[in-house]
Amino acid sequence: MPDMTDEEYDALDEYWTKHTPKLSGNGKSGFFAKHTGRVVFIDDLSADWLRIKAANSHTTPEAIIGDLVRKEMAIAVPV
């Protein structure tokens, strides 16, 4: 991102001074408050594999994980 001029900085500062973000204060707003149970940490090898697989299939790592989980669930459920 290019550096801002003094005028651009002042305009941005003035905007956020007059338009402060609204917070609900109920602990239920915001991305991390809504997705706390969904954060999962994986090792570097798995993360790299997911990124490569997602890039090759033009999808997201989340979609790759979802497909893998559904396949495992289908195998586990007797027909």
N, CA and C of each residue as an Amber inpcrd file, in Angstrom:
protein
   237
   0.8430000  -1.1710000   0.0000000   0.0000000   0.0000000   0.0000000
   0.8900000   1.2370000   0.0000000   0.6390000   2.1800000  -0.8990000
   1.4680000   3.3740000  -0.9440000   1.2350000   4.2470000   0.2810000
   2.2480000   5.0500000   0.5940000   2.1220000   5.9730000   1.7230000
   1.0450000   7.0000000   1.4380000   0.3830000   7.4390000   2.4880000
  -0.6530000   8.4590000   2.3390000  -0.0190000   9.8410000   2.4320000
  -0.6460000  10.7790000   1.7780000  -0.2250000  12.1690000   1.9160000
  -0.7570000  12.6890000   3.2470000  -0.2620000  13.8320000   3.6710000
  -0.7540000  14.4300000   4.9110000  -2.2410000  14.7270000   4.8310000
  -2.7120000  15.1560000   3.6660000  -4.1340000  15.4590000   3.4860000
  -4.9750000  14.1920000   3.6040000  -4.5020000  13.0980000   2.9910000
  -5.2270000  11.8330000   3.0770000  -5.2600000  11.3090000   4.5110000
  -4.1310000  11.4300000   5.2000000  -4.0740000  10.9950000   6.5880000
  -5.0440000  11.8060000   7.4400000  -5.0600000  13.1260000   7.2550000
  -5.9570000  13.9850000   8.0290000  -7.4170000  13.6540000   7.7480000
  -7.7480000  13.4050000   6.4750000  -9.1270000  13.0710000   6.1180000
  -9.5390000  11.7460000   6.7570000  -8.6490000  10.7650000   6.7260000
  -8.9490000   9.4710000   7.3320000  -9.0810000   9.5940000   8.8480000
  -8.1990000  10.3600000   9.4460000  -8.2590000  10.5890000  10.8850000
  -9.5640000  11.2750000  11.2690000  -9.9500000  12.2690000  10.4990000
 -11.2010000  12.9800000  10.7700000 -12.4070000  12.0500000  10.6080000
 -12.3850000  11.2140000   9.5740000 -13.5010000  10.2900000   9.3520000
 -13.6780000   9.3650000  10.5480000 -12.6010000   8.7050000  10.9860000
 -12.7230000   7.7450000  12.0820000 -12.9570000   8.4290000  13.4280000
 -12.6040000   9.7020000  13.5290000 -12.9220000  10.4450000  14.7430000
 -14.4190000  10.7010000  14.8190000 -15.0330000  11.0050000  13.6820000
 -16.4720000  11.2970000  13.6530000 -17.3190000  10.0370000  13.5390000
 -16.7650000   8.9570000  13.0000000 -17.5220000   7.7190000  12.7760000
 -16.8620000   6.5680000  13.5290000 -16.9160000   6.5990000  14.8290000
 -16.2850000   5.5290000  15.5950000 -17.0590000   4.2310000  15.4220000
 -16.3620000   3.1110000  15.3440000 -17.0430000   1.8260000  15.1970000
 -17.9430000   1.5520000  16.4070000 -19.0910000   0.9890000  16.1520000
 -20.0290000   0.6580000  17.2180000 -19.7310000  -0.7480000  17.7340000
 -19.6460000  -0.8920000  19.0250000 -19.4310000  -2.1760000  19.6600000
 -20.6600000  -2.5290000  20.4720000 -21.0620000  -3.7770000  20.3890000
 -22.2830000  -4.1610000  21.0860000 -22.0450000  -4.3450000  22.5780000
 -20.8540000  -4.7630000  22.9550000 -20.5640000  -4.9690000  24.3550000
 -21.1710000  -6.2410000  24.9210000 -21.8240000  -7.0340000  24.0750000
 -22.4520000  -8.2560000  24.5720000 -21.5590000  -9.4810000  24.4110000
 -20.3560000  -9.3100000  23.8470000 -19.4540000 -10.4320000  23.6610000
 -19.8340000 -11.3400000  22.5050000 -20.8400000 -10.9840000  21.7260000
 -21.2920000 -11.8300000  20.6300000 -21.0310000 -11.2120000  19.2650000
 -20.4110000 -10.0650000  19.2290000 -20.1500000  -9.4330000  17.9370000
 -18.6920000  -9.6370000  17.5530000 -18.4080000  -9.4780000  16.3030000
 -17.0460000  -9.6150000  15.8140000 -16.7340000 -11.0360000  15.3830000
 -15.7830000 -11.1600000  14.4930000 -15.4230000 -12.4570000  13.9190000
 -14.9640000 -13.4360000  14.9850000 -14.0180000 -13.0330000  15.8350000
 -13.4430000 -13.9680000  16.7920000 -14.4250000 -14.3480000  17.8870000
 -15.3270000 -13.4480000  18.2390000 -16.3490000 -13.7920000  19.2280000
 -17.3130000 -14.8280000  18.6690000 -17.5940000 -14.7450000  17.3740000
 -18.5330000 -15.6780000  16.7560000 -17.8970000 -17.0130000  16.3960000
 -16.5840000 -17.0460000  16.2230000 -15.9250000 -18.2510000  15.7280000
 -14.9230000 -18.8370000  16.7220000 -15.1090000 -18.5950000  17.9970000
 -14.1220000 -19.0760000  18.9660000 -14.0140000 -20.5920000  18.9710000
 -15.0940000 -21.2990000  18.7950000 -15.0500000 -22.7520000  18.8030000
 -14.5400000 -23.3480000  17.5120000 -14.3200000 -22.5350000  16.5100000
 -13.9150000 -23.0480000  15.1980000 -12.4290000 -22.9090000  14.9210000
 -11.7010000 -22.2540000  15.7750000 -10.2760000 -22.0610000  15.5420000
  -9.5470000 -23.3570000  15.8600000  -8.8030000 -23.8680000  14.8730000
  -8.0610000 -25.1100000  15.0260000  -6.6330000 -24.8640000  14.5490000
  -5.6760000 -25.3450000  15.3160000  -4.2790000 -25.1850000  14.9310000
  -3.7660000 -26.5010000  14.3660000  -3.0360000 -26.4180000  13.2580000
  -2.4830000 -27.6140000  12.6320000  -0.9870000 -27.4070000  12.4130000
  -0.2890000 -28.4850000  12.1480000   1.1520000 -28.4020000  11.9380000
   1.4580000 -27.7740000  10.5730000   2.6930000 -27.3630000  10.3890000
   3.1110000 -26.6830000   9.1580000   2.9570000 -27.5510000   7.9160000
   3.2640000 -28.8260000   8.0310000   3.1520000 -29.7330000   6.8820000
   1.6980000 -29.8040000   6.4040000   0.7670000 -29.9670000   7.3360000
  -0.6520000 -30.0360000   6.9770000  -1.1360000 -28.7220000   6.3820000
  -0.7020000 -27.6140000   6.9540000  -1.1100000 -26.3020000   6.4460000
  -0.6020000 -26.0870000   5.0220000   0.6570000 -26.4570000   4.7720000
   1.2140000 -26.3260000   3.4180000   0.4600000 -27.2070000   2.4310000
   0.1690000 -28.4480000   2.8310000  -0.5640000 -29.3620000   1.9590000
  -1.9420000 -28.7930000   1.6200000  -2.6360000 -28.2600000   2.6380000
  -3.9600000 -27.6760000   2.4040000  -3.8960000 -26.4980000   1.4430000
  -2.9040000 -25.6230000   1.6360000  -2.7740000 -24.4610000   0.7430000
  -2.5130000 -24.8910000  -0.7000000  -1.6300000 -25.8680000  -0.8830000
  -1.2990000 -26.3390000  -2.2260000  -2.5050000 -27.0170000  -2.8680000
  -3.1600000 -27.8970000  -2.1200000  -4.3390000 -28.6050000  -2.6270000
  -5.4380000 -27.6150000  -2.9940000  -5.6590000 -26.6010000  -2.1540000
  -6.6860000 -25.5900000  -2.4250000  -6.3340000 -24.7740000  -3.6610000
  -5.0810000 -24.3950000  -3.7890000  -4.6680000 -23.6030000  -4.9530000
  -4.8200000 -24.4060000  -6.2420000  -4.4420000 -25.6780000  -6.2050000
  -4.5470000 -26.5260000  -7.3990000  -5.9860000 -26.7830000  -7.8180000
  -6.8900000 -26.8420000  -6.8380000  -8.2920000 -27.1230000  -7.1590000
  -9.1460000 -25.8570000  -7.2020000  -8.5010000 -24.7050000  -7.0760000
  -9.1900000 -23.4070000  -7.1330000 -10.3340000 -23.3330000  -6.1180000
 -10.0320000 -23.7370000  -4.8980000 -11.0170000 -23.6950000  -3.8220000
 -10.3290000 -23.1810000  -2.5550000 -10.9460000 -23.3630000  -1.4180000
 -10.3760000 -22.8720000  -0.1620000  -9.9210000 -24.0520000   0.6950000
  -8.9990000 -23.7950000   1.6270000  -8.6180000 -24.8570000   2.5580000
  -9.8200000 -25.3770000   3.3550000 -10.7520000 -24.4980000   3.6720000
 -11.9480000 -24.9090000   4.4090000 -12.7650000 -25.9240000   3.6130000
 -12.8700000 -25.7090000   2.3000000 -13.6120000 -26.6440000   1.4520000
 -12.9090000 -27.9970000   1.3860000 -11.5850000 -27.9880000   1.3270000
 -10.8140000 -29.2330000   1.3070000 -11.0610000 -30.0060000   2.6070000
 -10.9840000 -29.3170000   3.7390000 -11.2230000 -29.9700000   5.0310000
 -12.6420000 -30.5130000   5.0940000 -13.6160000 -29.7370000   4.6380000
 -15.0030000 -30.1990000   4.6340000 -15.1820000 -31.4590000   3.8190000
 -14.5520000 -31.5190000   2.6360000 -14.6330000 -32.7210000   1.8010000
 -14.0210000 -33.9310000   2.5040000 -12.8620000 -33.7280000   3.1300000
 -12.2110000 -34.8290000   3.8420000 -13.0780000 -35.3340000   4.9970000
 -13.6770000 -34.4240000   5.7350000 -14.5250000 -34.8120000   6.8660000
 -15.7510000 -35.5780000   6.3810000 -16.3980000 -35.0970000   5.3210000
 -17.5730000 -35.7810000   4.7860000 -17.2400000 -37.1840000   4.2850000
 -16.0670000 -37.3350000   3.6530000 -15.6410000 -38.6600000   3.1970000
 -15.4380000 -39.6060000   4.3830000 -14.7960000 -39.1040000   5.4230000
 -14.5690000 -39.9270000   6.6180000 -15.8930000 -40.3010000   7.2780000
 -16.8320000 -39.3620000   7.3100000 -18.1250000 -39.6450000   7.9120000
 -18.8890000 -40.6830000   7.0930000 -18.7890000 -40.6010000   5.7810000
 -19.4820000 -41.5600000   4.9110000 -18.9290000 -42.9740000   5.1040000
 -17.6330000 -43.0660000   5.3270000 -17.0070000 -44.3710000   5.5560000
 -17.4330000 -44.9370000   6.9090000 -17.5620000 -44.0730000   7.9000000
 -17.8680000 -44.5160000   9.2550000 -19.3190000 -44.9290000   9.4480000
 -20.2180000 -44.4240000   8.6100000 -21.6420000 -44.7210000   8.7700000
 -21.9840000 -45.9830000   7.9850000 -22.4600000 -47.0280000   8.6830000
 -22.8400000 -48.2430000   7.9510000 -24.1390000 -48.0080000   7.1590000
 -24.1970000 -48.5960000   5.9830000 -25.3620000 -48.4270000   5.1240000
 -26.3470000 -49.5440000   5.3220000
